[in-house]
Coordinates of C-alpha atoms and ligand atoms in Angstrom, one line a residue:
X87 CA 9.4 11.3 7.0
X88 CA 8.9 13.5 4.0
X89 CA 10.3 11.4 0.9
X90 CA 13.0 13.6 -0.7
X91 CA 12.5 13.0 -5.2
X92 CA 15.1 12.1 -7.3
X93 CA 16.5 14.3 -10.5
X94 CA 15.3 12.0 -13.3
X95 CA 11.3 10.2 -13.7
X96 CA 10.3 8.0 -16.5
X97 CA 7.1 9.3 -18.5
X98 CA 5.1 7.8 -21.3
X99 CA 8.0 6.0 -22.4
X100 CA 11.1 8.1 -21.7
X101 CA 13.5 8.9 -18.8
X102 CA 13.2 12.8 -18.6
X103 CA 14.2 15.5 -15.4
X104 CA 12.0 15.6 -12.6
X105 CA 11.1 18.9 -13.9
X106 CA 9.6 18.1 -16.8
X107 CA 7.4 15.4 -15.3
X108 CA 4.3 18.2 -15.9
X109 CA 0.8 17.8 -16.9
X110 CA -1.9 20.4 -17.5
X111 CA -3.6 21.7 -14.7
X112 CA -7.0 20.9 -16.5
X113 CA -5.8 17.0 -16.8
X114 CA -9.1 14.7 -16.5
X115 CA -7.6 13.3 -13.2
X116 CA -7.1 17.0 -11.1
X117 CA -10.9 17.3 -12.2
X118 CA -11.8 13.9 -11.2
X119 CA -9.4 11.8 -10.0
X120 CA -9.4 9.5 -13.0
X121 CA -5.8 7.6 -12.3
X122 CA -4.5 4.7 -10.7
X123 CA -1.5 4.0 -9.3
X124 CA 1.1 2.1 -6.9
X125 CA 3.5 2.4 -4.2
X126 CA 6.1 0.1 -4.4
X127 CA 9.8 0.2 -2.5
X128 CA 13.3 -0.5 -3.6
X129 CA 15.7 -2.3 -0.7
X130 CA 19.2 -2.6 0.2
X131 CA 20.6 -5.5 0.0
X132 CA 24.0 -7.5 -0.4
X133 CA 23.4 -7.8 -4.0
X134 CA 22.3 -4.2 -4.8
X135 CA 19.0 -2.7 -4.8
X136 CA 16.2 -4.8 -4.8
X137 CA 12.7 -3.7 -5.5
X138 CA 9.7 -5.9 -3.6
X139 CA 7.1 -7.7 -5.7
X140 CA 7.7 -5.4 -8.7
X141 CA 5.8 -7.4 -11.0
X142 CA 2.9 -8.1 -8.6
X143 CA 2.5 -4.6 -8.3
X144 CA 2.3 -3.4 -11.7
X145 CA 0.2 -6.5 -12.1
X146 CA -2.3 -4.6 -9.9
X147 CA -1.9 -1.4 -11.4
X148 CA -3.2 -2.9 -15.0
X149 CA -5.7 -4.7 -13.2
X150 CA -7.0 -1.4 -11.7
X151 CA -6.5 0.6 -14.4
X152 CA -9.2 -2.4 -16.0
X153 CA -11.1 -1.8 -13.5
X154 CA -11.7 1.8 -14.6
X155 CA -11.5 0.8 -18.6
X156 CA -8.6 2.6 -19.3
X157 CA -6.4 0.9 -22.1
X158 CA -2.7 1.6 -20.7
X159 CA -0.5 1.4 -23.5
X160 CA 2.6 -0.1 -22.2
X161 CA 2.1 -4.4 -20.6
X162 CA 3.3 -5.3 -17.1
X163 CA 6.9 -6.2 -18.3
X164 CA 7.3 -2.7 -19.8
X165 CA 6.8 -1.0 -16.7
X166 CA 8.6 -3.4 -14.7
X167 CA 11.9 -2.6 -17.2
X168 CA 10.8 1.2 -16.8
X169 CA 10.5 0.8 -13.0
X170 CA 14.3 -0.6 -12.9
X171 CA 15.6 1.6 -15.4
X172 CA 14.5 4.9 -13.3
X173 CA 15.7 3.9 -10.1
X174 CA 19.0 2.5 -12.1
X175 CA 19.4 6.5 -13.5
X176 CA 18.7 7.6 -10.0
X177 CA 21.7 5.2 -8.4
X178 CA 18.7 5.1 -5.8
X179 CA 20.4 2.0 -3.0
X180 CA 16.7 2.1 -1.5
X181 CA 13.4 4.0 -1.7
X182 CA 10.1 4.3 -2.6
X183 CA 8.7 3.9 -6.3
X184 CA 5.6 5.9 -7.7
X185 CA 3.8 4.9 -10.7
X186 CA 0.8 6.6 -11.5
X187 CA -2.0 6.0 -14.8
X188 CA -3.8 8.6 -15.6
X189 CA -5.8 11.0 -17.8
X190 CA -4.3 13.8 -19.3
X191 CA -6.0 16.7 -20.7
X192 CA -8.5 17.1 -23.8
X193 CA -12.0 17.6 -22.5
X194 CA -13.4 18.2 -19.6
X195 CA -16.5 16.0 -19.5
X196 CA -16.7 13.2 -16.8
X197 CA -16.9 10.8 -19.7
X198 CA -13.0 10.4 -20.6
X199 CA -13.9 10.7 -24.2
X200 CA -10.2 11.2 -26.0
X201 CA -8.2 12.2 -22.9
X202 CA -4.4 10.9 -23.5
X203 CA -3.9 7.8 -21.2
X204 CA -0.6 9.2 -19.9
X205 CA 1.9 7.2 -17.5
X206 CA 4.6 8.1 -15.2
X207 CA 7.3 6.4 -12.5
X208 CA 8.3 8.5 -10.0
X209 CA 11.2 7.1 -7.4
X210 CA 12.1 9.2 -3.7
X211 CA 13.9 8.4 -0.8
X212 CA 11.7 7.4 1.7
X213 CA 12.2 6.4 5.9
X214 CA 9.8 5.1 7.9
X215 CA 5.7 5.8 7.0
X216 CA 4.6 5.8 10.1
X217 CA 7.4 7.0 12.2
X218 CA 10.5 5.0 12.9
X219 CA 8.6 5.6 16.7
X220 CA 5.6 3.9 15.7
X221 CA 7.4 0.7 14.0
X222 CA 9.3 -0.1 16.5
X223 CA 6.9 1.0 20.1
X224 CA 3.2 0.5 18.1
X225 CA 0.8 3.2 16.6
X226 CA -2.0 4.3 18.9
X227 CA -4.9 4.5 15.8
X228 CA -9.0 5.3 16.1
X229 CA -12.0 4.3 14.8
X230 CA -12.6 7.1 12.0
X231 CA -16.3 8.7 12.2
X232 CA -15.8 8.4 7.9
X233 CA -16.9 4.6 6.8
X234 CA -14.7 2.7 4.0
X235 CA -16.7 3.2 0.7
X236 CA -18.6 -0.4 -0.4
X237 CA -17.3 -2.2 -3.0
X238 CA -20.9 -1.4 -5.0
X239 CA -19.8 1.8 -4.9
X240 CA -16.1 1.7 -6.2
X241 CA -13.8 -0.9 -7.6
X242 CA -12.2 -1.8 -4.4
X243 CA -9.6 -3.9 -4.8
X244 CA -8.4 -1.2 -7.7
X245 CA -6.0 1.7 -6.4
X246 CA -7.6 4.4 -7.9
X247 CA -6.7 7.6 -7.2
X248 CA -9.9 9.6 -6.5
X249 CA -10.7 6.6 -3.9
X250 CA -8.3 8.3 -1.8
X251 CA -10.0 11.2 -0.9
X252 CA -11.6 9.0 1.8
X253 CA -8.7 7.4 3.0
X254 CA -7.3 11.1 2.9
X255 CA -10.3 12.1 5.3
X256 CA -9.9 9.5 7.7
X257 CA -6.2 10.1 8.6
X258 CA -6.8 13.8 8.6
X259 CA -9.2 14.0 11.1
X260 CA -7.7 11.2 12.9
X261 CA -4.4 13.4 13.5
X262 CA -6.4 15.9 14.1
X263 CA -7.4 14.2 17.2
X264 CA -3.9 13.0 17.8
X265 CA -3.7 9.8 16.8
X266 CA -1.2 8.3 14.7
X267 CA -3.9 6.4 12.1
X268 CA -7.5 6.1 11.4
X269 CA -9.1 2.7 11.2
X270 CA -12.0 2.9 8.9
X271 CA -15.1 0.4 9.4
X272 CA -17.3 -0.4 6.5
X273 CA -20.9 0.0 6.1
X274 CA -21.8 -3.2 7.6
X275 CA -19.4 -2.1 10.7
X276 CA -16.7 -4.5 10.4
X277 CA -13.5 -3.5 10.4
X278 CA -12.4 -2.4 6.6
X279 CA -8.9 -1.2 6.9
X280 CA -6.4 1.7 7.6
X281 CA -6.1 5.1 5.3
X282 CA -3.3 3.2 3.6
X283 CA -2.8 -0.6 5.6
X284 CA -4.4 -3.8 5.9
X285 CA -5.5 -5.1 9.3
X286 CA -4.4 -8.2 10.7
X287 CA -4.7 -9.4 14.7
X288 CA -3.4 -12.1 16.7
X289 CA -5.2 -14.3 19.1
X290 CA -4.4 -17.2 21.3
X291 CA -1.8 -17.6 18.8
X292 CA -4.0 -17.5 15.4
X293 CA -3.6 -14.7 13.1
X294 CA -6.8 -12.8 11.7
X295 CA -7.6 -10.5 8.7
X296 CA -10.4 -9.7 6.1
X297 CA -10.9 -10.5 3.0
X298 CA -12.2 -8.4 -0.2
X299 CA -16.0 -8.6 0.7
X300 CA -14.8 -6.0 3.3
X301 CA -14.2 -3.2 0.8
X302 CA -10.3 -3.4 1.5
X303 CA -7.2 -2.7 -1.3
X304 CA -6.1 -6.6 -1.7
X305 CA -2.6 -5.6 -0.2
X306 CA 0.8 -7.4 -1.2
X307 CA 2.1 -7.4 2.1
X308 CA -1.0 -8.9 3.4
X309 CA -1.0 -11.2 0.7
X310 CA 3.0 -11.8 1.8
X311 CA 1.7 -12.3 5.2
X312 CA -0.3 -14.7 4.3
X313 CA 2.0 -16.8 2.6
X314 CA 4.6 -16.2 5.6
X315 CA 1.8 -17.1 7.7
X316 CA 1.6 -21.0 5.8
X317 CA 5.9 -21.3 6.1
X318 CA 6.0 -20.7 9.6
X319 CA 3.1 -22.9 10.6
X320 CA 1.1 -19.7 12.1
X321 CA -2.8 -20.5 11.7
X322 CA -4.5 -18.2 10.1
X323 CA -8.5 -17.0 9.2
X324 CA -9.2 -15.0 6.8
X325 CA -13.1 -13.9 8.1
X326 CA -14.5 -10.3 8.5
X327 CA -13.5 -8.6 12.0
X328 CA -15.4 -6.7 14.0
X329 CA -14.1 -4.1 16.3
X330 CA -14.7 -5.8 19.3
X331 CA -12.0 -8.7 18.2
X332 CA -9.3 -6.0 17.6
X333 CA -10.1 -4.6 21.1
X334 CA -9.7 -7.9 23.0
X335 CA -7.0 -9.2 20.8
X336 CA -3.5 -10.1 22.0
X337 CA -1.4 -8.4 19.5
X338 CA -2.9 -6.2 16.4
X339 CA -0.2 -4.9 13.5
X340 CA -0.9 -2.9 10.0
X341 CA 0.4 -3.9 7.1
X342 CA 1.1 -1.9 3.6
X343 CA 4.4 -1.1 1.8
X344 CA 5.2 2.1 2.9
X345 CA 4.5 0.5 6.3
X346 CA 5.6 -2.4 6.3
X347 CA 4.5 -4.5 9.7
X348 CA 3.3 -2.0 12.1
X349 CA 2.2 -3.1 15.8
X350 CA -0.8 -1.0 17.1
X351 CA -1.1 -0.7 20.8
X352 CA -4.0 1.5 21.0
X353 CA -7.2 1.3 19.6
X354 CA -9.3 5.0 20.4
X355 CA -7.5 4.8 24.3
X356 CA -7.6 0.9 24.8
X357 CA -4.7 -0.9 24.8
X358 CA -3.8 -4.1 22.8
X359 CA -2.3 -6.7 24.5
X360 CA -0.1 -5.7 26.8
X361 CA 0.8 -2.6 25.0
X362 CA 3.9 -3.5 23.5
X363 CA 5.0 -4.9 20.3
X364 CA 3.4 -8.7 20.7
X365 CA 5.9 -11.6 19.9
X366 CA 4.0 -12.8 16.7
X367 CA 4.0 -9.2 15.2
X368 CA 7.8 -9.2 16.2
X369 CA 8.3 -12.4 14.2
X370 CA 6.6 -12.0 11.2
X371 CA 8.0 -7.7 11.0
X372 CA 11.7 -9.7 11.3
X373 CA 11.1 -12.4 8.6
X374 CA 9.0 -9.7 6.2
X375 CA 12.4 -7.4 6.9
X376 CA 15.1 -9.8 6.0
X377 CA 13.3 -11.0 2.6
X378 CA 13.1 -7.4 1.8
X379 CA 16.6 -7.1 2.0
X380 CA 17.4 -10.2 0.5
X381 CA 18.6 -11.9 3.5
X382 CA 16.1 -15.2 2.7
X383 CA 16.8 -17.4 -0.3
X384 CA 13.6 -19.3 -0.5
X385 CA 11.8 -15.6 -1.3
X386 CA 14.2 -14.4 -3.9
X387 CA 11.9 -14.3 -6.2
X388 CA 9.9 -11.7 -5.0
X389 CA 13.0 -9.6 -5.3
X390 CA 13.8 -7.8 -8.6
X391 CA 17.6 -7.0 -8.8
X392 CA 18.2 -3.5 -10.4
Ligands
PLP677 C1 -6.1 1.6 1.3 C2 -4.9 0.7 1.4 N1 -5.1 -0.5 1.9 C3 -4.0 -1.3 2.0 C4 -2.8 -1.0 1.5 C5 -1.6 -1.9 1.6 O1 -1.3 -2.4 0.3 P1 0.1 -2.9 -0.1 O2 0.5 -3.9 1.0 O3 -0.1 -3.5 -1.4 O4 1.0 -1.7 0.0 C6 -2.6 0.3 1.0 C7 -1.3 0.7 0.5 O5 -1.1 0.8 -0.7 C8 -3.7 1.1 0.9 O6 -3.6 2.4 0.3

């Protein structure tokens, strides 16, 4: 499970060593977080590597790092170029790709004053996020005792790096208590999200998830799901959840890129369903797979080619 880096990383405009992919350890963003970034992964496929909504992802990142008011000097299609140019100088076949915004050092003020907007992709080899185990038998997950932080309180639907610190919470104390990962409600006690997933459930054959008035990351592969969702004819509601509907629901999965589509069986001791992978999760995991790996025509262009 632990990704395993690769010898060369692109940083504020250049491919350097891993090594020299340093910052000062009073950088703004040690102090207080001030970054944003993106998880993004790089399949196999017949034609080569292929990275997933590239585009869509750095989209995000610029729209987070607008969220926060930081001015990243590079546009979208400079750091989708940079994004296939590392993982080209890496001959990475498949992986996972890290790019990260943030504040360097020059004072130490919360205000960011002149602190260097500095930027870096970072690529690794990375399996399964939740355990090939839990992809392919279901995760047993928990209700987390910490609450998702409310959209009046942070950007949301921006990946922000010192958001994490709850999401890092969550699935630490969840493990703690042996589960595989936390589900976090929000302050109105709906059901928010995972530490790092999206939420979706199945019943009598409609899919469910939440929307952004939930305080959840706007996730591509939910957003993918959705749109899978309309091509296969699955209905779909898009509606806050409470935690009752994922308790009683036939099938419940998680969805991120790192995770991909994740069934959950357990919720804090209850099974879902039956237990078992449900049929729609099944379906929808397959489909998601083979466009990853280039396997579906009508999605190619989700795929960047490296
Ligand atoms: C808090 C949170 N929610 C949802 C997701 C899923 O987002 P995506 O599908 O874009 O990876 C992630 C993963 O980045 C996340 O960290």
């Amino acid at each position: 499970m632990a990704p395993t880096h690769a010898s060369i990383m692109w940083m504020d405009g250049s491919l350097l060593p891993w090594s020299e992919g340093t910052t000062h350890v009073m950088s703004h963003v040690l102090h207080y977080g001030s970054g944003v970034f993106e998880g993004i992964k790089c399949y196999h496929t017949p034609d080569g590597p292929a990275i997933f909504r590239l585009e869509d992802h750095m989209q995000r990142m610029a729209d987070s790092a607008d969220s926060y008011g930081m001015q990243v000097p590079y546009t979208v299609d400079e750091l989708v170029n940079a994004s296939v140019e590392v993982v080209k100088a890496n001959k990475l076949e498949s992986g996972y790709i890290r790019p990260i915004v943030f504040y360097g050092y020059d004072s130490l003020g919360v205000h960011p004053n002149n602190c260097p907007i500095r930027v870096a992709i970072a690529c690794f080899d990375w399996g399964a996020y939740l355990g090939d185990e839990g992809i392919t038998k279901g995760v047993r997950i928990t209700v987390s005792p910490w609450k998702k932080f409310h959209w009046s309180s942070f950007p949301t639907t921006a990946k922000g790096s010192g958001q994490y610190l709850n999401s890092l919470l969550a699935v630490i104390e969840a493990r703690k208590r042996g589960f595989d990962e936390a589900l976090l409600l929000n302050s109105e006690g709906n059901i928010a999200e995972g530490s790092g997933q999206n939420l979706f459930i199945v019943k009598d054959g409609r899919l469910y998830t939440n929307n952004k008035e939930a305080s959840i990351l706007m996730g591509i592969t939910r957003d993918t799901i959705i749109k899978l969702s309309e091509d296969l004819d699955i209905p779909l509601e898009i509606t806050d959840l409470i935690p009752d509907q994922l308790l009683t629901a036939d099938e419940a999965f998680f969805t991120g890129t790192a995770t991909e589509v994740t069934p959950i069986r357990e919720l804090d001791g209850h099974t879902i369903g039956d237990g078992k992978p449900g049929e729609i999760t099944l379906w929808l995991r397959a489909v998601y797979l083979d466009i990853v790996q280039g396997k579906r025509p009508e999605y190619q262009h989700w795929l960047t080619y490296v």
